[in-house]
C-alpha atoms as a printed R data frame, in Angstrom:
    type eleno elety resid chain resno      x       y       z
1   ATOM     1    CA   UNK     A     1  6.075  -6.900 -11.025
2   ATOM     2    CA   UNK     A     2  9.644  -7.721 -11.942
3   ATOM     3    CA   UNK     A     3  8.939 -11.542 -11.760
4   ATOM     4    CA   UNK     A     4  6.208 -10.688 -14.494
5   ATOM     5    CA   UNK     A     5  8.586  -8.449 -16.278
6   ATOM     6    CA   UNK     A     6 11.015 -11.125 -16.700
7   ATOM     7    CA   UNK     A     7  8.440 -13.700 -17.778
8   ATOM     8    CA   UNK     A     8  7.412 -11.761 -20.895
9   ATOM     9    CA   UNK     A     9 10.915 -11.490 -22.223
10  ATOM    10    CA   UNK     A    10 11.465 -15.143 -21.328
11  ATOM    11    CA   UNK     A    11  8.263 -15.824 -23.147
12  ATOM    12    CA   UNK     A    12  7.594 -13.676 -26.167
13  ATOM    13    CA   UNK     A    13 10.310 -15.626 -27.772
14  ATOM    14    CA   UNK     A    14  8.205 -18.955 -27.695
15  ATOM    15    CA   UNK     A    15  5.314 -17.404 -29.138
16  ATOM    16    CA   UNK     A    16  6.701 -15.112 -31.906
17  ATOM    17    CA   UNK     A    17  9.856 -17.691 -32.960
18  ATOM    18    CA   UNK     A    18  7.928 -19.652 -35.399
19  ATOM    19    CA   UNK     A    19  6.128 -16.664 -36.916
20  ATOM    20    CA   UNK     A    20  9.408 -14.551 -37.300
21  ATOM    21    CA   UNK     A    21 10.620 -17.789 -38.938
22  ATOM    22    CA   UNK     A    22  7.723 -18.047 -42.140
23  ATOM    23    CA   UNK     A    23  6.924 -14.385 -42.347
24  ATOM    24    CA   UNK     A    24  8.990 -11.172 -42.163
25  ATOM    25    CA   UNK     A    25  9.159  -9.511 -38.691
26  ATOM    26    CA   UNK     A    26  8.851  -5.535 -39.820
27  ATOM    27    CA   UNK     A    27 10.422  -6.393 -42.962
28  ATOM    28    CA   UNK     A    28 13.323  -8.127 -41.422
29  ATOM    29    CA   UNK     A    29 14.510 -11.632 -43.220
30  ATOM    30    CA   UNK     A    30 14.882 -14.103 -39.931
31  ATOM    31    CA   UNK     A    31 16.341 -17.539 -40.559
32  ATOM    32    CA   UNK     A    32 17.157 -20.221 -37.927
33  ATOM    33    CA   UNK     A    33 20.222 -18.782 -36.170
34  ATOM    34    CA   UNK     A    34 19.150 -15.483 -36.053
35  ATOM    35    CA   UNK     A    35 15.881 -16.477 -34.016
36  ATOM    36    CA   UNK     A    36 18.604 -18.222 -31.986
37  ATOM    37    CA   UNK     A    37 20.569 -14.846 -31.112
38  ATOM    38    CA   UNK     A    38 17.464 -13.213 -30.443
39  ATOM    39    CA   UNK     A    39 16.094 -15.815 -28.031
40  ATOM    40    CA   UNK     A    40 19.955 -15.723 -26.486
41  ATOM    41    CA   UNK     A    41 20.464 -11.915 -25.859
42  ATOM    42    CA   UNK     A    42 17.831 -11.966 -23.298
43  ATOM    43    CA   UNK     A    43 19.674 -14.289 -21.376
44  ATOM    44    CA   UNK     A    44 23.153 -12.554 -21.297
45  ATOM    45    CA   UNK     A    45 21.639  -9.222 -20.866
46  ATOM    46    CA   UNK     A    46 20.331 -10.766 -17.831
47  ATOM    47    CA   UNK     A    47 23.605 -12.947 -16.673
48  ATOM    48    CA   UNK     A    48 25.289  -9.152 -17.357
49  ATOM    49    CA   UNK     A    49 23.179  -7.397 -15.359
50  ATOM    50    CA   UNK     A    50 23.562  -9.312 -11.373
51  ATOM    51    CA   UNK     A    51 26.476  -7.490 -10.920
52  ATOM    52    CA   UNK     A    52 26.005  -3.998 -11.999
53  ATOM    53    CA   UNK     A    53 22.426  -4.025 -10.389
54  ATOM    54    CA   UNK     A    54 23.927  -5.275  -6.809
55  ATOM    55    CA   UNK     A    55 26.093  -2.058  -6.682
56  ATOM    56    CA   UNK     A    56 23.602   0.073  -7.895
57  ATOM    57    CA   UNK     A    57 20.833  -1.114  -5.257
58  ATOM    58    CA   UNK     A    58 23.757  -0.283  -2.388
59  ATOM    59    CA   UNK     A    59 23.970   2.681  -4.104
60  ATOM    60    CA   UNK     A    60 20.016   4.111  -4.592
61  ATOM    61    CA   UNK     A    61 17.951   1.295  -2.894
62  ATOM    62    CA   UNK     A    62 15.726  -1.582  -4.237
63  ATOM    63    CA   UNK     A    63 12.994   0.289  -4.668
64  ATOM    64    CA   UNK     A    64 14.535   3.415  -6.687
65  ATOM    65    CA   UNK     A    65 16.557   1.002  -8.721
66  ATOM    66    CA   UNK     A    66 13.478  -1.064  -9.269
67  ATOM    67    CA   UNK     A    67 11.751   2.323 -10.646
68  ATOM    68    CA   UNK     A    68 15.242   2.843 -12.469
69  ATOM    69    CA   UNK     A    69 15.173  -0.246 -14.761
70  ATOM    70    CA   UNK     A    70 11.864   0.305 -16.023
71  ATOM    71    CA   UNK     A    71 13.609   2.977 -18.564
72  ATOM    72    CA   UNK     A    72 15.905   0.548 -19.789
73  ATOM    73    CA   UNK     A    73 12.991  -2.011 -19.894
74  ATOM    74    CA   UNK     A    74 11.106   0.176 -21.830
75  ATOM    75    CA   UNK     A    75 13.810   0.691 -24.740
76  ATOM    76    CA   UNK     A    76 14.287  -2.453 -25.226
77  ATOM    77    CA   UNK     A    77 10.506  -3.519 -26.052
78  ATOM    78    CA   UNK     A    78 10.535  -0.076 -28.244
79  ATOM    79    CA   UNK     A    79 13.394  -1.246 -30.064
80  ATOM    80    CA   UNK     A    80 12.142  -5.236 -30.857
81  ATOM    81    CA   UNK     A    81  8.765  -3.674 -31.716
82  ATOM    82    CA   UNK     A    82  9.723  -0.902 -33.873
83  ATOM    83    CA   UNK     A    83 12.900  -2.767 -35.395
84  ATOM    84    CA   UNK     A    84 13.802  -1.978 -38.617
85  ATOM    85    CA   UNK     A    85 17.300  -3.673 -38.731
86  ATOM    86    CA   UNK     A    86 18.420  -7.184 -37.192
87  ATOM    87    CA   UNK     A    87 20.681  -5.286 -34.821
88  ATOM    88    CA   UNK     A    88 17.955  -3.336 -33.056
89  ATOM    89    CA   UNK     A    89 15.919  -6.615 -32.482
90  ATOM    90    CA   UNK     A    90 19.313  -7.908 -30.788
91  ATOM    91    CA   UNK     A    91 20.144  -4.847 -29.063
92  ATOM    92    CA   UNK     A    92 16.311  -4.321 -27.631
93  ATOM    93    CA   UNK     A    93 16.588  -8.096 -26.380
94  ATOM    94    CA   UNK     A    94 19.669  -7.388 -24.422
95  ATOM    95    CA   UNK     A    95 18.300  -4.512 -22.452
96  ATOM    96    CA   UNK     A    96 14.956  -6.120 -21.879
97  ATOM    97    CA   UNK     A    97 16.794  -9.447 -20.281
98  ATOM    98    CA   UNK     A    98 19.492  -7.052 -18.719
99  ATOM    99    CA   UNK     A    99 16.159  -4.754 -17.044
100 ATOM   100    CA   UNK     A   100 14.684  -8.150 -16.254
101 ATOM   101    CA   UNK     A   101 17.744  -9.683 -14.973
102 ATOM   102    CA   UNK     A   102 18.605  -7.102 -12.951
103 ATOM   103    CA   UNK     A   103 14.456  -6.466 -11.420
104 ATOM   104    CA   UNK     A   104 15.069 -10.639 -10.400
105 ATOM   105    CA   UNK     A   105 18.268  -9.579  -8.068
106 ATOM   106    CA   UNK     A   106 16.928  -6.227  -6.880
């Protein structure tokens, strides 16, 4: 379930970039580089999650820290689909790559 997790942040990006790009995204002006940083945050939420989520399986176990991320997963696809500012896009990406990120290590 994380694999699949992980895949549709990875993905949405591909699908949605060019349509962000023509048309407003929830009234939200996106040029070039800021479909860039939004396609990017996934990433380093994810390369800033393997060491955090080591510790915290030790900690809990796979399985409860599994169960754990799916809060933070959760946010983050509130946030990009209710976004009203750039910001909240960016910040939504981050925790849905740092979630996914983090169910790939667990």
């Amino acid at each position: 379930l994380g694999s699949l997790a992980m895949g549709t942040v990875l993905g949405w990006t591909a699908n949605i970039s060019e349509d962000m790009k023509q048309f407003t995204y929830n009234g939200i002006n996106i040029d070039d580089d800021s479909v860039g940083w939004i396609g990017s945050f996934a990433t380093l939420g994810a390369a800033a999650s393997c060491l955090p989520i080591a510790f915290f399986c030790n900690i809990v176990g796979r399985k409860r820290a599994m169960i754990c991320l799916t809060a933070p997963f959760m946010v983050g696809w509130l946030l990009v689909v209710f976004a009203k500012w750039l910001w909240m896009m960016y910040l939504g990406r981050f925790l849905t790559g740092f979630a996914g990120g983090a169910f790939c290590v667990a």
